[in-house]
GROMACS .gro file of C-alpha atoms in nm:
model
  173
    1UNK     CA    1   6.961   9.811  15.394
    2UNK     CA    2   7.083   9.824  15.037
    3UNK     CA    3   7.400   9.635  14.934
    4UNK     CA    4   7.616   9.761  14.665
    5UNK     CA    5   7.689   9.511  14.389
    6UNK     CA    6   8.047   9.467  14.292
    7UNK     CA    7   8.076   9.430  13.913
    8UNK     CA    8   8.433   9.309  13.837
    9UNK     CA    9   8.456   9.561  13.550
   10UNK     CA   10   8.784   9.712  13.478
   11UNK     CA   11   8.829  10.074  13.385
   12UNK     CA   12   9.177  10.141  13.257
   13UNK     CA   13   9.377  10.413  13.418
   14UNK     CA   14   9.409  10.730  13.202
   15UNK     CA   15   9.787  10.709  13.222
   16UNK     CA   16   9.767  10.353  13.083
   17UNK     CA   17   9.979  10.204  13.371
   18UNK     CA   18   9.707  10.016  13.549
   19UNK     CA   19   9.887   9.677  13.563
   20UNK     CA   20   9.851   9.362  13.382
   21UNK     CA   21   9.507   9.424  13.238
   22UNK     CA   22   9.626   9.742  13.073
   23UNK     CA   23   9.930   9.582  12.944
   24UNK     CA   24   9.718   9.293  12.796
   25UNK     CA   25   9.485   9.553  12.642
   26UNK     CA   26   9.774   9.741  12.483
   27UNK     CA   27   9.926   9.432  12.336
   28UNK     CA   28   9.596   9.256  12.239
   29UNK     CA   29   9.635   9.323  11.865
   30UNK     CA   30   9.993   9.195  11.840
   31UNK     CA   31   9.915   8.823  11.824
   32UNK     CA   32   9.660   8.897  11.547
   33UNK     CA   33   9.915   9.107  11.357
   34UNK     CA   34  10.184   8.828  11.382
   35UNK     CA   35   9.945   8.569  11.271
   36UNK     CA   36   9.810   8.752  10.978
   37UNK     CA   37  10.147   8.893  10.872
   38UNK     CA   38  10.314   8.557  10.882
   39UNK     CA   39  10.024   8.385  10.708
   40UNK     CA   40  10.011   8.634  10.421
   41UNK     CA   41  10.403   8.632  10.379
   42UNK     CA   42  10.387   8.250  10.366
   43UNK     CA   43  10.087   8.253  10.122
   44UNK     CA   44  10.266   8.498   9.888
   45UNK     CA   45  10.600   8.311   9.893
   46UNK     CA   46  10.412   7.987   9.856
   47UNK     CA   47  10.249   8.104   9.530
   48UNK     CA   48  10.579   8.258   9.398
   49UNK     CA   49  10.767   7.932   9.457
   50UNK     CA   50  10.503   7.690   9.326
   51UNK     CA   51  10.588   7.622   8.973
   52UNK     CA   52  10.243   7.480   8.901
   53UNK     CA   53  10.051   7.778   9.051
   54UNK     CA   54  10.176   8.051   8.822
   55UNK     CA   55  10.053   7.892   8.496
   56UNK     CA   56   9.759   7.945   8.271
   57UNK     CA   57   9.661   7.575   8.286
   58UNK     CA   58   9.744   7.246   8.430
   59UNK     CA   59   9.706   7.074   8.778
   60UNK     CA   60   9.742   7.327   9.056
   61UNK     CA   61   9.750   7.633   8.821
   62UNK     CA   62   9.576   7.969   8.891
   63UNK     CA   63   9.416   7.954   8.559
   64UNK     CA   64   9.236   7.607   8.615
   65UNK     CA   65   9.148   7.717   8.965
   66UNK     CA   66   8.975   8.030   8.853
   67UNK     CA   67   8.792   7.830   8.567
   68UNK     CA   68   8.678   7.577   8.827
   69UNK     CA   69   8.517   7.852   9.058
   70UNK     CA   70   8.387   8.082   8.788
   71UNK     CA   71   8.030   7.950   8.775
   72UNK     CA   72   7.999   7.914   9.170
   73UNK     CA   73   8.140   8.254   9.247
   74UNK     CA   74   7.931   8.542   9.377
   75UNK     CA   75   8.076   8.773   9.108
   76UNK     CA   76   8.167   8.578   8.790
   77UNK     CA   77   8.277   8.903   8.631
   78UNK     CA   78   8.569   8.927   8.877
   79UNK     CA   79   8.670   8.575   8.774
   80UNK     CA   80   8.643   8.669   8.410
   81UNK     CA   81   8.866   8.966   8.473
   82UNK     CA   82   9.127   8.742   8.643
   83UNK     CA   83   9.105   8.492   8.356
   84UNK     CA   84   9.207   8.754   8.104
   85UNK     CA   85   9.558   8.699   8.238
   86UNK     CA   86   9.555   8.434   8.499
   87UNK     CA   87   9.935   8.438   8.535
   88UNK     CA   88   9.943   8.814   8.582
   89UNK     CA   89   9.659   8.779   8.829
   90UNK     CA   90   9.844   8.506   9.020
   91UNK     CA   91  10.158   8.733   9.052
   92UNK     CA   92   9.945   9.023   9.155
   93UNK     CA   93   9.780   8.826   9.433
   94UNK     CA   94  10.111   8.677   9.539
   95UNK     CA   95  10.292   9.011   9.551
   96UNK     CA   96   9.984   9.170   9.717
   97UNK     CA   97   9.986   8.912   9.993
   98UNK     CA   98  10.364   8.951  10.029
   99UNK     CA   99  10.336   9.333  10.063
  100UNK     CA  100  10.042   9.308  10.302
  101UNK     CA  101  10.218   9.052  10.520
  102UNK     CA  102  10.541   9.243  10.548
  103UNK     CA  103  10.360   9.572  10.618
  104UNK     CA  104  10.157   9.403  10.885
  105UNK     CA  105  10.458   9.234  11.056
  106UNK     CA  106  10.663   9.555  11.051
  107UNK     CA  107  10.360   9.769  11.142
  108UNK     CA  108  10.442   9.993  10.843
  109UNK     CA  109  10.138  10.171  10.701
  110UNK     CA  110   9.944   9.917  10.899
  111UNK     CA  111   9.595  10.036  10.823
  112UNK     CA  112   9.659  10.043  10.455
  113UNK     CA  113   9.823   9.705  10.480
  114UNK     CA  114   9.517   9.577  10.668
  115UNK     CA  115   9.277   9.727  10.407
  116UNK     CA  116   9.478   9.552  10.130
  117UNK     CA  117   9.451   9.221  10.329
  118UNK     CA  118   9.089   9.277  10.379
  119UNK     CA  119   9.036   9.346  10.004
  120UNK     CA  120   9.239   9.026   9.905
  121UNK     CA  121   9.027   8.811  10.152
  122UNK     CA  122   8.698   8.973  10.028
  123UNK     CA  123   8.788   8.906   9.666
  124UNK     CA  124   8.882   8.547   9.752
  125UNK     CA  125   8.568   8.496   9.954
  126UNK     CA  126   8.352   8.628   9.668
  127UNK     CA  127   8.520   8.405   9.418
  128UNK     CA  128   8.716   8.097   9.546
  129UNK     CA  129   8.541   8.017   9.867
  130UNK     CA  130   8.193   8.157   9.795
  131UNK     CA  131   8.044   7.817   9.733
  132UNK     CA  132   8.152   7.670  10.063
  133UNK     CA  133   7.852   7.546  10.244
  134UNK     CA  134   7.788   7.617  10.519
  135UNK     CA  135   7.938   7.960  10.465
  136UNK     CA  136   8.176   7.923  10.773
  137UNK     CA  137   8.361   7.628  10.612
  138UNK     CA  138   8.517   7.880  10.378
  139UNK     CA  139   8.834   8.037  10.530
  140UNK     CA  140   8.843   8.368  10.347
  141UNK     CA  141   8.544   8.528  10.548
  142UNK     CA  142   8.708   8.475  10.880
  143UNK     CA  143   9.033   8.635  10.730
  144UNK     CA  144   8.836   8.928  10.611
  145UNK     CA  145   8.697   8.973  10.960
  146UNK     CA  146   9.024   8.946  11.126
  147UNK     CA  147   9.163   9.230  10.923
  148UNK     CA  148   8.892   9.466  11.071
  149UNK     CA  149   9.050   9.547  11.403
  150UNK     CA  150   9.381   9.630  11.239
  151UNK     CA  151   9.206   9.859  10.995
  152UNK     CA  152   9.045  10.046  11.288
  153UNK     CA  153   9.333  10.041  11.534
  154UNK     CA  154   9.648  10.007  11.322
  155UNK     CA  155   9.958   9.905  11.504
  156UNK     CA  156   9.992  10.116  11.818
  157UNK     CA  157  10.289   9.927  11.961
  158UNK     CA  158  10.590   9.763  11.837
  159UNK     CA  159  10.569   9.901  11.489
  160UNK     CA  160  10.729  10.132  11.242
  161UNK     CA  161  10.411  10.332  11.256
  162UNK     CA  162  10.438  10.388  11.634
  163UNK     CA  163  10.808  10.478  11.615
  164UNK     CA  164  10.730  10.739  11.338
  165UNK     CA  165  10.447  10.877  11.543
  166UNK     CA  166  10.674  10.902  11.849
  167UNK     CA  167  10.934  11.081  11.639
  168UNK     CA  168  10.689  11.324  11.513
  169UNK     CA  169  10.561  11.403  11.858
  170UNK     CA  170  10.913  11.470  11.990
  171UNK     CA  171  10.989  11.684  11.678
  172UNK     CA  172  11.284  11.487  11.557
  173UNK     CA  173  11.120  11.383  11.231
   0.00000   0.00000   0.00000
C-alpha cells in the first residue's frame, strides 16, 4: 500500500484571503521598507547636519574620506570624479539618501526610489567599502542586496503607489 506524503507546503488562495500566512506574505516587504527608509533618511540628515562632513578637508570630511579610499577602491575614476567637487558630491549623496528614504517610507515611486538606493549602495560599495576584507565586513553590499526585492516588487501595500493604483482601477484618478 502506498502512503501519501504530506508536505507542509502552502499555496496561497487566489483571492489572497487564506489566513495568517497570506497576510504575512502580503506584508513581508514592509519591515524591509521601513528599515531602509528610516536608515536612508537618517543617513541623509546625519550628513546634512554634520558640520565636519560637508567640507573639502579636515577630520571627518567627505574630501578626506574620498582621498583615503581612492587607491583601494574598485573604480578610482569614480572617486576622482567625486573629488572634483567633494562638497557638492557630499550634498548630492545626502540629498539622494534623503529622497530615497522618504520615497521608500511613503511608498512613492518605490521602485525608482529603491533603484536610487541600490545605486547609492553600489557606488559606496565600489568606493568606500571595497577594501573591506572579507567582503562581508563591508556594509554597503548587504544594503545593495536589500534594495533588490523593493526594485522587483515595489510597495504593494500601505503606500502612495498602492493608493494611486487603487484610484486608477476605480476610475477616480
